[in-house]
Coordinates of C-alpha atoms in Angstrom, one line a residue:
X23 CA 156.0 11.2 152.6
X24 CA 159.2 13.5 153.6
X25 CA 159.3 16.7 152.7
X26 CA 156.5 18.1 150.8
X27 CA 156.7 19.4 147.2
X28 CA 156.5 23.1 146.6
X29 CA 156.2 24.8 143.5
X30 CA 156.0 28.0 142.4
X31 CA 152.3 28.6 140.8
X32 CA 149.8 26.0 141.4
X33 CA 147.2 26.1 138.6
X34 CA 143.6 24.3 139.6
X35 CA 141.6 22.7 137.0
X36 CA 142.5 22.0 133.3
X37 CA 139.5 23.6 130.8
X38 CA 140.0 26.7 129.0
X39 CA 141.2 28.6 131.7
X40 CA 144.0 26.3 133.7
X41 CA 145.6 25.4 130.6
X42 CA 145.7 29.6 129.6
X43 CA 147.2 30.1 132.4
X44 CA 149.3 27.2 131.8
X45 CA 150.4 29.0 128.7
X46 CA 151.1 31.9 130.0
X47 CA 153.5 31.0 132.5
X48 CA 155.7 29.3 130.4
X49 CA 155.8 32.2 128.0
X50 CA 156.6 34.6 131.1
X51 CA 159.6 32.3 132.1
X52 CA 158.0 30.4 134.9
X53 CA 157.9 26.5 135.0
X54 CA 158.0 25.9 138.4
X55 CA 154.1 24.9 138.3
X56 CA 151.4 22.6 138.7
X57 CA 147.8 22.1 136.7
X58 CA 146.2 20.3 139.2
X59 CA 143.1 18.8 137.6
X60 CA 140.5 16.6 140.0
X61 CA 139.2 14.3 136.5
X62 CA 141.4 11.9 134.6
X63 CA 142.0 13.9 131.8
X64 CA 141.8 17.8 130.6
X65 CA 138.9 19.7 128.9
X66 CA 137.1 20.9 132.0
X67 CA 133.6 21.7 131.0
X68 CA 134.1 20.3 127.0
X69 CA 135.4 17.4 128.7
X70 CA 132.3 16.6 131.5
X71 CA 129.6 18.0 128.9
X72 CA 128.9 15.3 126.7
X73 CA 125.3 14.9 126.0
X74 CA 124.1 14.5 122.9
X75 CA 123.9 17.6 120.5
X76 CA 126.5 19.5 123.0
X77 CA 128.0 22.1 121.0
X78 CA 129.0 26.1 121.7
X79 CA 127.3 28.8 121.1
X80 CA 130.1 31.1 119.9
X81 CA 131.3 30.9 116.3
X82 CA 134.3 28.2 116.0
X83 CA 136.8 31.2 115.1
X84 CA 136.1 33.2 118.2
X85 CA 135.5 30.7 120.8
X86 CA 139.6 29.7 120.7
X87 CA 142.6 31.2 121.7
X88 CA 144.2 33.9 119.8
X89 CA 147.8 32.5 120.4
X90 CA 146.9 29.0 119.3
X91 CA 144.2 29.7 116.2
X92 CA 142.8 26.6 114.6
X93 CA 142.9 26.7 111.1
X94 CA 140.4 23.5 110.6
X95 CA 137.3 23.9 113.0
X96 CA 134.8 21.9 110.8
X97 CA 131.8 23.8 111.5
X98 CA 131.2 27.6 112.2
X99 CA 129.6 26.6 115.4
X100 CA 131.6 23.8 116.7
X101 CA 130.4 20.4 118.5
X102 CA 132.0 19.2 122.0
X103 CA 133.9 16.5 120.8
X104 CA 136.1 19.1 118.5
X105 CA 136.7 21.3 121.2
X106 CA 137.7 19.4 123.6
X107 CA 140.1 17.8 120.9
X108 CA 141.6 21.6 120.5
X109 CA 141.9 21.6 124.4
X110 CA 144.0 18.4 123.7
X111 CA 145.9 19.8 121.4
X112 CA 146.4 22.7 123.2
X113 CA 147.9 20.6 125.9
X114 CA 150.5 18.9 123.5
X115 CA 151.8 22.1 121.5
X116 CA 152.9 23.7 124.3
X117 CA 154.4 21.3 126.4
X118 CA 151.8 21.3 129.3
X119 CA 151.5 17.4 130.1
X120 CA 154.3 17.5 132.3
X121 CA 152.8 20.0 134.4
X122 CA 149.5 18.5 134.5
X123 CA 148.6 15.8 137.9
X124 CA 145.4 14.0 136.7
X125 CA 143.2 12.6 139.4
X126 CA 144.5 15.2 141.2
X127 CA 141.1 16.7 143.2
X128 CA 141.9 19.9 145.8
X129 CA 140.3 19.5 149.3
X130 CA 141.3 22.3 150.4
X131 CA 143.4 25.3 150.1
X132 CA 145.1 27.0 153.4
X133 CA 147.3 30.4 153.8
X134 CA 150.0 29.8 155.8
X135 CA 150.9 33.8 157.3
X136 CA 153.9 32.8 158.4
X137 CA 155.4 31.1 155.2
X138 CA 154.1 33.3 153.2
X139 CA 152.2 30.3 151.0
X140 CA 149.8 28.1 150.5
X141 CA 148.7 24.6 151.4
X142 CA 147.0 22.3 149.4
X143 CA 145.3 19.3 150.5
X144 CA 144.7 17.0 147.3
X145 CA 142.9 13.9 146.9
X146 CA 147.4 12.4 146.1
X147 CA 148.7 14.3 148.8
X148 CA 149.1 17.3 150.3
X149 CA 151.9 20.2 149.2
X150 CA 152.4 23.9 149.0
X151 CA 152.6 27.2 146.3
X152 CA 153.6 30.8 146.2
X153 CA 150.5 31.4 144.2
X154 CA 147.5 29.7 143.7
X155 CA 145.4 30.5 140.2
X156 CA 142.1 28.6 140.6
X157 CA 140.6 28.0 137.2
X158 CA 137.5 25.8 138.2
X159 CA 134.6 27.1 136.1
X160 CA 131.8 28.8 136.9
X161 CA 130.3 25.7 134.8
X162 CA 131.9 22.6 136.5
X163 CA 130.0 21.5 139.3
X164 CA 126.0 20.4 138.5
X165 CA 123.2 21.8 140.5
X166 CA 120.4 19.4 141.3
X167 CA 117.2 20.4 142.5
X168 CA 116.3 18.8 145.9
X169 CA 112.7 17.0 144.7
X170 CA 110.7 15.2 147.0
X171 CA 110.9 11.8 146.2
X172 CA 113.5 11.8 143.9
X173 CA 115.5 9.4 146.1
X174 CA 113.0 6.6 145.2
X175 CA 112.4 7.1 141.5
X176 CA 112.9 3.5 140.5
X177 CA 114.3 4.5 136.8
X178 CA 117.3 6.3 135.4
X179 CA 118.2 9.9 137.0
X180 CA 121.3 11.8 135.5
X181 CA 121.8 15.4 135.1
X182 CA 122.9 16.3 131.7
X183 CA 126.8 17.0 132.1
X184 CA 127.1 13.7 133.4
X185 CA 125.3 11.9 131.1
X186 CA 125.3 8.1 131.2
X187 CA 125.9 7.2 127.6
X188 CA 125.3 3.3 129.0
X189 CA 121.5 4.3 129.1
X190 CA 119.6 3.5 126.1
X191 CA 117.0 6.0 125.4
X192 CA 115.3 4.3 122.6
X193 CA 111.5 3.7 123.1
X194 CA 111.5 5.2 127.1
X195 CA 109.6 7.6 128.0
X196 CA 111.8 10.6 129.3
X197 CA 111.4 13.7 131.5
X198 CA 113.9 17.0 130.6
X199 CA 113.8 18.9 133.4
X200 CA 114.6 23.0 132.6
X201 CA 115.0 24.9 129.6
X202 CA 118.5 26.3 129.3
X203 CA 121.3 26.0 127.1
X204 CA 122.0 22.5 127.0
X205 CA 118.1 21.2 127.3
X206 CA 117.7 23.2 123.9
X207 CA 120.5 20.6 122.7
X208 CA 119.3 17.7 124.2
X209 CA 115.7 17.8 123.3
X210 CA 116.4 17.8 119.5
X211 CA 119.0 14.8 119.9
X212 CA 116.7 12.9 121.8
X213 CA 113.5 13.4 120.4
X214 CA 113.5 10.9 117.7
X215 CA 114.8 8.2 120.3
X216 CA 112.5 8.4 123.2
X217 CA 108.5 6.9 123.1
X218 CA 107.8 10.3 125.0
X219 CA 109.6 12.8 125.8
X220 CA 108.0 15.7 128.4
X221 CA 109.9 19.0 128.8
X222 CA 109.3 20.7 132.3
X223 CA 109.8 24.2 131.6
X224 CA 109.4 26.9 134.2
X225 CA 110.5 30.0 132.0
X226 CA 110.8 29.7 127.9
X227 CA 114.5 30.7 126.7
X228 CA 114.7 33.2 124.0
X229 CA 116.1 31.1 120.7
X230 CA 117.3 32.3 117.7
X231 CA 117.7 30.3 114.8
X232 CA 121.5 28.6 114.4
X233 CA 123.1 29.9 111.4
X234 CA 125.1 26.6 111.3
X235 CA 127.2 25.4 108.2
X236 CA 130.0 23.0 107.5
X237 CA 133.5 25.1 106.7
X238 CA 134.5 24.3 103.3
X239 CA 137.7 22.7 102.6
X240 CA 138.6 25.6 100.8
X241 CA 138.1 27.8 103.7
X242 CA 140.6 25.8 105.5
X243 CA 143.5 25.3 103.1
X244 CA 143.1 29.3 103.3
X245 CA 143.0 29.5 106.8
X246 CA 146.1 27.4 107.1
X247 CA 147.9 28.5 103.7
X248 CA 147.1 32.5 105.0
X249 CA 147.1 32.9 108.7
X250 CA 146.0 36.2 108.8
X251 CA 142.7 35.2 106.9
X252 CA 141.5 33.3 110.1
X253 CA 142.8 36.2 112.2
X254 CA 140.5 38.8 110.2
X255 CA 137.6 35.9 110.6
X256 CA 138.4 36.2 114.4
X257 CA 138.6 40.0 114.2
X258 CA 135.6 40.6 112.0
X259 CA 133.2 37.8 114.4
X260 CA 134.8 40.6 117.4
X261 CA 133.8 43.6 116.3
X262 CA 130.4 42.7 115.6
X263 CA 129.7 41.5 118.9
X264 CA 131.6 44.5 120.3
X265 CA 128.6 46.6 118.6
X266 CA 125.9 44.9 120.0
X267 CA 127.0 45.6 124.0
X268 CA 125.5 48.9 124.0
X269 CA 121.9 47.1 123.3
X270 CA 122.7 45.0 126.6
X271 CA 124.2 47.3 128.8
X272 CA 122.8 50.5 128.3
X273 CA 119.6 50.5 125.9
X274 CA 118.1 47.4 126.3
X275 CA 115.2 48.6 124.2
X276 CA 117.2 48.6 121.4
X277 CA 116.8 44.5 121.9
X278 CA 113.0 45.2 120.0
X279 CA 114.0 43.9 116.8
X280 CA 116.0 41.0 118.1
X281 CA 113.0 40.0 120.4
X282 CA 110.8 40.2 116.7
X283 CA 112.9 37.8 115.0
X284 CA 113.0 35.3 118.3
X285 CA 109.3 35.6 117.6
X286 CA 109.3 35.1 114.1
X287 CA 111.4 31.5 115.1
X288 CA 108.8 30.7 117.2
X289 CA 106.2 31.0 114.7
X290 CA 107.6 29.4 111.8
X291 CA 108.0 26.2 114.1
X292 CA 104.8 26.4 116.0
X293 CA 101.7 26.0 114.6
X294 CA 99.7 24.9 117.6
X295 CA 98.4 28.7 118.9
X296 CA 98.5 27.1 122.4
X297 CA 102.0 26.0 122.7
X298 CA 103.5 28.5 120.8
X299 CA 102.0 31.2 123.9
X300 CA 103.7 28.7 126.1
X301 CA 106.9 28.9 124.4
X302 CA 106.9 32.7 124.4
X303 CA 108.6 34.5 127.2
X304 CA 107.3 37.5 129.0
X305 CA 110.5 39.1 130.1
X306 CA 112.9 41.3 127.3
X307 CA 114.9 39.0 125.4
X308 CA 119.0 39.2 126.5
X309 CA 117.9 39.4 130.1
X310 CA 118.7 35.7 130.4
X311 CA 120.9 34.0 127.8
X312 CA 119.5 34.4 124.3
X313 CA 120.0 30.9 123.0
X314 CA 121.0 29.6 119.2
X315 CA 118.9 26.7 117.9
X316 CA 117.2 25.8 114.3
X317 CA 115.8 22.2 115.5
X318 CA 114.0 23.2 119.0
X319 CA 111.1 24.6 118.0
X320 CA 110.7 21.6 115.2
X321 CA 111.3 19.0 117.7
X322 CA 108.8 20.4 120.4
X323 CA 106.2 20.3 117.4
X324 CA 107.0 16.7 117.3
X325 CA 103.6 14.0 118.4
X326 CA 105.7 12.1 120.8
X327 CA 106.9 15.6 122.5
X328 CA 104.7 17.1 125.6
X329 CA 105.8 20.8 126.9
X330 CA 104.6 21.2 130.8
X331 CA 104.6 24.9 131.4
X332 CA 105.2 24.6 135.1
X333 CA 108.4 23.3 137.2
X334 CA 109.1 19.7 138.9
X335 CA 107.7 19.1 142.2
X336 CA 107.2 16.1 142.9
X337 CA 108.5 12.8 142.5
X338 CA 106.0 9.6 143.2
X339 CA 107.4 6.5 142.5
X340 CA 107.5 6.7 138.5
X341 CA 105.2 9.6 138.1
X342 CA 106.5 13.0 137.9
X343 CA 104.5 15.6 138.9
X344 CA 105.1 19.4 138.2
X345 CA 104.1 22.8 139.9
X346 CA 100.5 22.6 138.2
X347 CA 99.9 19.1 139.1
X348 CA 100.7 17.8 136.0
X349 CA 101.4 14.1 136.3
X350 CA 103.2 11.8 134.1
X351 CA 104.6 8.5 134.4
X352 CA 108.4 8.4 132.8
X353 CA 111.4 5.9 132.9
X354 CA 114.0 8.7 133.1
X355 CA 114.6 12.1 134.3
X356 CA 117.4 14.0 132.8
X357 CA 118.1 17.3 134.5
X358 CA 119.3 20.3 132.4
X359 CA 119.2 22.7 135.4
X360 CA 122.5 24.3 135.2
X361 CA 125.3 24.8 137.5
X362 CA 126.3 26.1 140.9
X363 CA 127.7 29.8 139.3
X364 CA 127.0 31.8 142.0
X365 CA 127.7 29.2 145.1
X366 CA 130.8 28.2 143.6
X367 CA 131.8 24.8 145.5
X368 CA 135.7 25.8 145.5
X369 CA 135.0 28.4 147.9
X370 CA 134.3 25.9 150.4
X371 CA 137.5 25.0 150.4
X372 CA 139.7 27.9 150.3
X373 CA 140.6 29.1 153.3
X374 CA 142.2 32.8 153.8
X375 CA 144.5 34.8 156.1
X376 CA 141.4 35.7 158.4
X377 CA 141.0 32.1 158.7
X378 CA 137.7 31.9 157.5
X379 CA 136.6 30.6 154.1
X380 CA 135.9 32.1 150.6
X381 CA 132.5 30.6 150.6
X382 CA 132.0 32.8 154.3
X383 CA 134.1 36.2 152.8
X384 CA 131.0 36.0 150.0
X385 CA 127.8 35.0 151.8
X386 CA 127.1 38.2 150.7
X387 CA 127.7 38.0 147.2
X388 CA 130.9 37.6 144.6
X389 CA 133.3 39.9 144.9
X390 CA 136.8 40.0 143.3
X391 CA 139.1 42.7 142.4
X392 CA 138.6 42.9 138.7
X393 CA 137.4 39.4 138.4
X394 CA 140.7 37.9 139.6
X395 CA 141.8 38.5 143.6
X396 CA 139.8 38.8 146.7
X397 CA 140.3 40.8 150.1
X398 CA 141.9 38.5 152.8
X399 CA 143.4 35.7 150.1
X400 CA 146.9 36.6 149.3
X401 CA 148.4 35.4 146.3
X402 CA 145.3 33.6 145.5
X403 CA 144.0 34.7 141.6
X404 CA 140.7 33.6 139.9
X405 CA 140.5 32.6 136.2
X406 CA 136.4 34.1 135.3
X407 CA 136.0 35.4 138.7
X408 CA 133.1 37.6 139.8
X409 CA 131.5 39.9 136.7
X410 CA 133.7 38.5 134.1
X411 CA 130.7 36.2 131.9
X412 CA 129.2 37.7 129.0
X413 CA 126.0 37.4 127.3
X414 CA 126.9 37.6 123.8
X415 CA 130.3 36.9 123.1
X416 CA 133.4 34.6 123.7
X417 CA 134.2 34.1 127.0
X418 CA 137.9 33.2 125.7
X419 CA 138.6 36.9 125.1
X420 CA 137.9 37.4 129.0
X421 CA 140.1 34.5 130.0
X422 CA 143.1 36.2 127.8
X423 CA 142.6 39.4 129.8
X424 CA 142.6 37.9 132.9
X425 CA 145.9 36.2 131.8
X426 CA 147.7 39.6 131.1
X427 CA 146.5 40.1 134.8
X428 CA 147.9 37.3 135.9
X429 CA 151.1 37.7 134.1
X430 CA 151.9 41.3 135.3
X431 CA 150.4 39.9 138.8
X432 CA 153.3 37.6 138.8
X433 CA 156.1 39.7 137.2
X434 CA 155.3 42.6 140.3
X435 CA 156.0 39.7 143.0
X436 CA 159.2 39.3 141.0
X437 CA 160.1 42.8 140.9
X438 CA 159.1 42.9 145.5
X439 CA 161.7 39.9 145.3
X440 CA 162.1 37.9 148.7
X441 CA 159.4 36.4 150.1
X442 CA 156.8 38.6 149.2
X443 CA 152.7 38.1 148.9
X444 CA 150.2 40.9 147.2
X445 CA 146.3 41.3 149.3
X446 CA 144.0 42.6 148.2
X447 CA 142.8 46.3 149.7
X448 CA 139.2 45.8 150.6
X449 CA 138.4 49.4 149.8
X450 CA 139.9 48.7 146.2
X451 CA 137.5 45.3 146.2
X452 CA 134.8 47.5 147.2
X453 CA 135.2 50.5 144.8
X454 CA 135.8 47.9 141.8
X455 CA 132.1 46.6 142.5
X456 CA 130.2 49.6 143.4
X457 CA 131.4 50.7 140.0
X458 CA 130.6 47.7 138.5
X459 CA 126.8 47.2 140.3
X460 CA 126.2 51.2 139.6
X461 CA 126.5 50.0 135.7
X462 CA 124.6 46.8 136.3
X463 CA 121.5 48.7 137.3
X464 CA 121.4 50.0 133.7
X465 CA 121.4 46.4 131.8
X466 CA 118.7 44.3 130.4
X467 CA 119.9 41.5 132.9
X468 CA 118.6 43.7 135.8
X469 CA 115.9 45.9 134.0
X470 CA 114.5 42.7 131.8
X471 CA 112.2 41.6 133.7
X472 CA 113.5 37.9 134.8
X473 CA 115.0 35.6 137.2
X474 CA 118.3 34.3 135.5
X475 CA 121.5 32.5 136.9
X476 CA 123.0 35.8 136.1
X477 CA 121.4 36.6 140.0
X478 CA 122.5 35.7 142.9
X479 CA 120.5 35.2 146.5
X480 CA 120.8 38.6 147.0
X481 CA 119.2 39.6 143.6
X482 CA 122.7 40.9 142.2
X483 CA 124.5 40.5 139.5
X484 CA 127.4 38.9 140.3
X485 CA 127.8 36.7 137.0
X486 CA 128.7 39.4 133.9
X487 CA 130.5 42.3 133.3
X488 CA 128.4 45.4 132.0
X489 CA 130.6 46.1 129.5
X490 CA 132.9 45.4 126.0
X491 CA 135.5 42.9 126.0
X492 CA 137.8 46.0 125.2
X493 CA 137.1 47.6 127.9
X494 CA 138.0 44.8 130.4
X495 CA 141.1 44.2 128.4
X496 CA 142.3 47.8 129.1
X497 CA 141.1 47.4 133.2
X498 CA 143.3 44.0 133.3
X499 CA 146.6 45.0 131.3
X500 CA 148.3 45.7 134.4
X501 CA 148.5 45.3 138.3
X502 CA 147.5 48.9 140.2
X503 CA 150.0 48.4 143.3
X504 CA 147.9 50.8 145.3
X505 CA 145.1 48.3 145.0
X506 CA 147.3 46.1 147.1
X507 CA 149.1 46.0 150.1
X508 CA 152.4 44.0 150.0
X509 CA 152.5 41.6 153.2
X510 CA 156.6 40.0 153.8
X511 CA 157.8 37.5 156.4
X512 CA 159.2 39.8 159.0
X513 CA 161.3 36.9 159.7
X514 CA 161.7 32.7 159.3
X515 CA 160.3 32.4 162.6
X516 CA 158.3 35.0 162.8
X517 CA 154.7 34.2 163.4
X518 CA 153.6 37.3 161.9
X519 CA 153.9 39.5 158.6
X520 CA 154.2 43.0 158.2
X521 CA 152.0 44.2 156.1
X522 CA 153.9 47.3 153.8
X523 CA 152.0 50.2 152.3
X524 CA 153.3 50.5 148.7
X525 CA 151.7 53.9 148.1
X526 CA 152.9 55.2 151.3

């Protein structure tokens, strides 16, 4: 192959965040980069999620970037298939396509001390970067439940964001396993096309109704006609969600008349006093994701619809069976049971200056210095790393902080000049989450009452930040040098770096 390319920046994965960051770099000067995405085409999880009913659960206005507003969203809550159309606009306003290597899937990710930079093994090749920005999702990689007997199911298995759209559902008798986000979707799409449908569901979501509308053409030709309309849209959808953190982070028992109206949903659907005590949680609503649906309940009301309270098991040939022993025969089994968040597979395959991986620096948990670097991986940044989700708003706003992060992250290495790389002080690693766990105690995610994704093995939070969008913007507007120490090549053959203390 001959020399290997190097570049700058090398940008992994293509959804919200790689092509941000993307962004970003060209507006700070920098085009010496690579979006290195593993799928054939950009949109990360809007691209992968396409099940039927897929849509976000942030209003249209808010779930977008503030530097590239859309003017015609269609509906306040918008489906899959228009954001990932923005994402691909996205891609073509700003000149990213040349930057982007499609089909292009990281094996693995190795500091080189010596050079000062990284070395990336990809499914086309191998090359190297200053800087590595890895912007892979906490949403991108499915997580399957090992059944017993799964393997010899002799009908149609799929999880849902890899749904086989070849697979005709009409008149089959079909098993959703779990009760998340993008079951309550699914269920309602479905439900009118399967013979049977059975939902296995170990915990009932929350679910408010989905105040849903088309935008009027008027709105539009006002949004497009006025920009700052759709910017006061943005800022007014904000705030309101700004108001409600307190409720989550510090007094979850303000969540009482929020948890009344989830009730009130329940009952208006579901008549049948036996499954609506199935369908109502036990645990403080907000503790796991309160979910948005006005068809769920309706559809679980449904003849042809049967609600197991209990997990799956068991798998016997084409009978499922669940925890209970609850048995029912099924041509397909459609798993809704979410994604590896906490376990993230790309820590596998990074590989740091200790010489040990990512995956093995956090066996005991997440941990990233304010969501974006992590002690012993130089010049290696995370797009919605450790404690950046939220529970009730966009998670758009925390990808823009991060990018000022980024930005000024990149900006200090230009301002070291030379060969220089930034780490990571573990005792500013460790302070950042103390701090952060000391607030998490306080939350309805840890006082609630459940077991949510938002947890890892450990029981912590690793998952959200316990805290306004505001607030993380002002943590993330710029790089604290003393948080770092500033590691140069001592010389080109040097086989070691001296590591210089900035605050010193």
């Amino acid at each position: 192959m001959g020399q290997r390319e190097h570049v700058r920046v090398a940008v992994i994965g293509s959804g919200f965040g790689g092509l941000g960051a993307a962004v970003r770099l060209r507006r700070e000067g920098i085009t010496d980069f690579v979006v290195l995405e593993r799928a054939g085409s950009v949109g990360g999880t809007w691209r992968d999620n396409s099940y039927p009913g897929c849509a976000c659960d942030v209003p249209s206005h808010l779930y977008s970037f503030s530097f590239a507003p859309n003017p015609d969203w269609p509906r306040t809550f918008s489906g899959q298939e228009h954001i990932r159309a923005y994402l691909e606009r996205v891609a073509d306003t700003f000149r990213l396509r040349s930057h982007i290597r499609l089909d292009h899937e990281v094996l693995m990710m190795r500091w080189d001390g010596d050079e000062l930079r990284w070395e990336i093994e990809t499914s086309k090749g191998t090359m190297t970067a200053d800087v590595v920005v890895s912007a892979t999702g906490p949403l991108s990689d499915p997580k399957t439940p090992e059944i017993p007997g799964l393997a010899d199911f002799p009908g149609k298995v799929f999880h849902s964001s890899r749904w086989d759209h070849d697979y005709d559902l009409r008149g089959k008798r079909v098993a959703m396993i779990g009760t998340g986000a993008s079951a309550i979707q699914i269920v309602p799409a479905i439900q009118p096309q399967a013979a049977k449908l059975t939902l296995f569901q170990r915990t009932p979501p929350w679910v408010l109704p989905r105040m849903d509308r088309k935008i009027t053409g008027a709105e539009r030709w006002l949004h497009r006609q006025l920009p700052f309309t759709g910017s006061a849209r943005r800022g007014l959808l904000w705030g309101i969600r700004e108001l409600q953190v307190s409720a989550f982070t510090k007094r979850p028992n303000e969540l009482g008349l929020i948890e009344s109206l989830a009730k009130a949903n329940i009952a208006k659907s579901i008549k049948d006093p036996a499954l609506r005590a199935r369908l109502t949680p036990s645990y403080r609503i907000g503790c796991k994701r309160i979910l948005l649906s006005s068809d769920y309940y309706p559809a679980l009301a449904q003849p042809n619809v049967d609600v197991v309270a209990s997990g799956l098991s068991e798998v016997r040939g084409s009978t499922v069976v669940a925890a209970d022993d609850t048995e029912t025969e099924v041509d397909a089994i459609i798993f809704g049971t979410g994604f590896h968040v906490t376990d993230l597979p790309i820590a596998e395959r990074v590989v740091g200056a200790d010489g040990i991986t990512l995956a093995e620096s956090w066996k005991d948990g997440m941990q990233s210095l304010r969501g974006a670097t992590a002690a012993g991986f130089p010049n290696w940044m995370t797009i919605i790393g450790a404690n950046t989700g939220l529970g009730n708003s966009s998670m758009i706003l925390m990808i823009e902080s991060q990018l000022n992060y980024m930005a000024d992250y990149m900006r200090q290495l230009t301002v070291l000049g030379g060969r220089a790389a930034l780490a990571a002080r573990p005792s500013a690693v460790g302070a950042w989450n103390r701090r952060v766990q000391e607030r998490m105690e306080r939350t309805v995610w840890k006082s609630g009452g459940c077991n949510s994704w938002y947890l890892d093995a450990n029981g912590r939070n690793t998952t959200l930040w316990p805290g306004t969008t505001g607030e993380f913007r002002r943590e993330t507007r710029r790089v604290d040098l003393t948080e770092y120490e500033v590691v140069r090549v001592l010389a080109k053959s040097a086989a070691a770096a001296e590591s210089v203390d900035v605050a010193s």
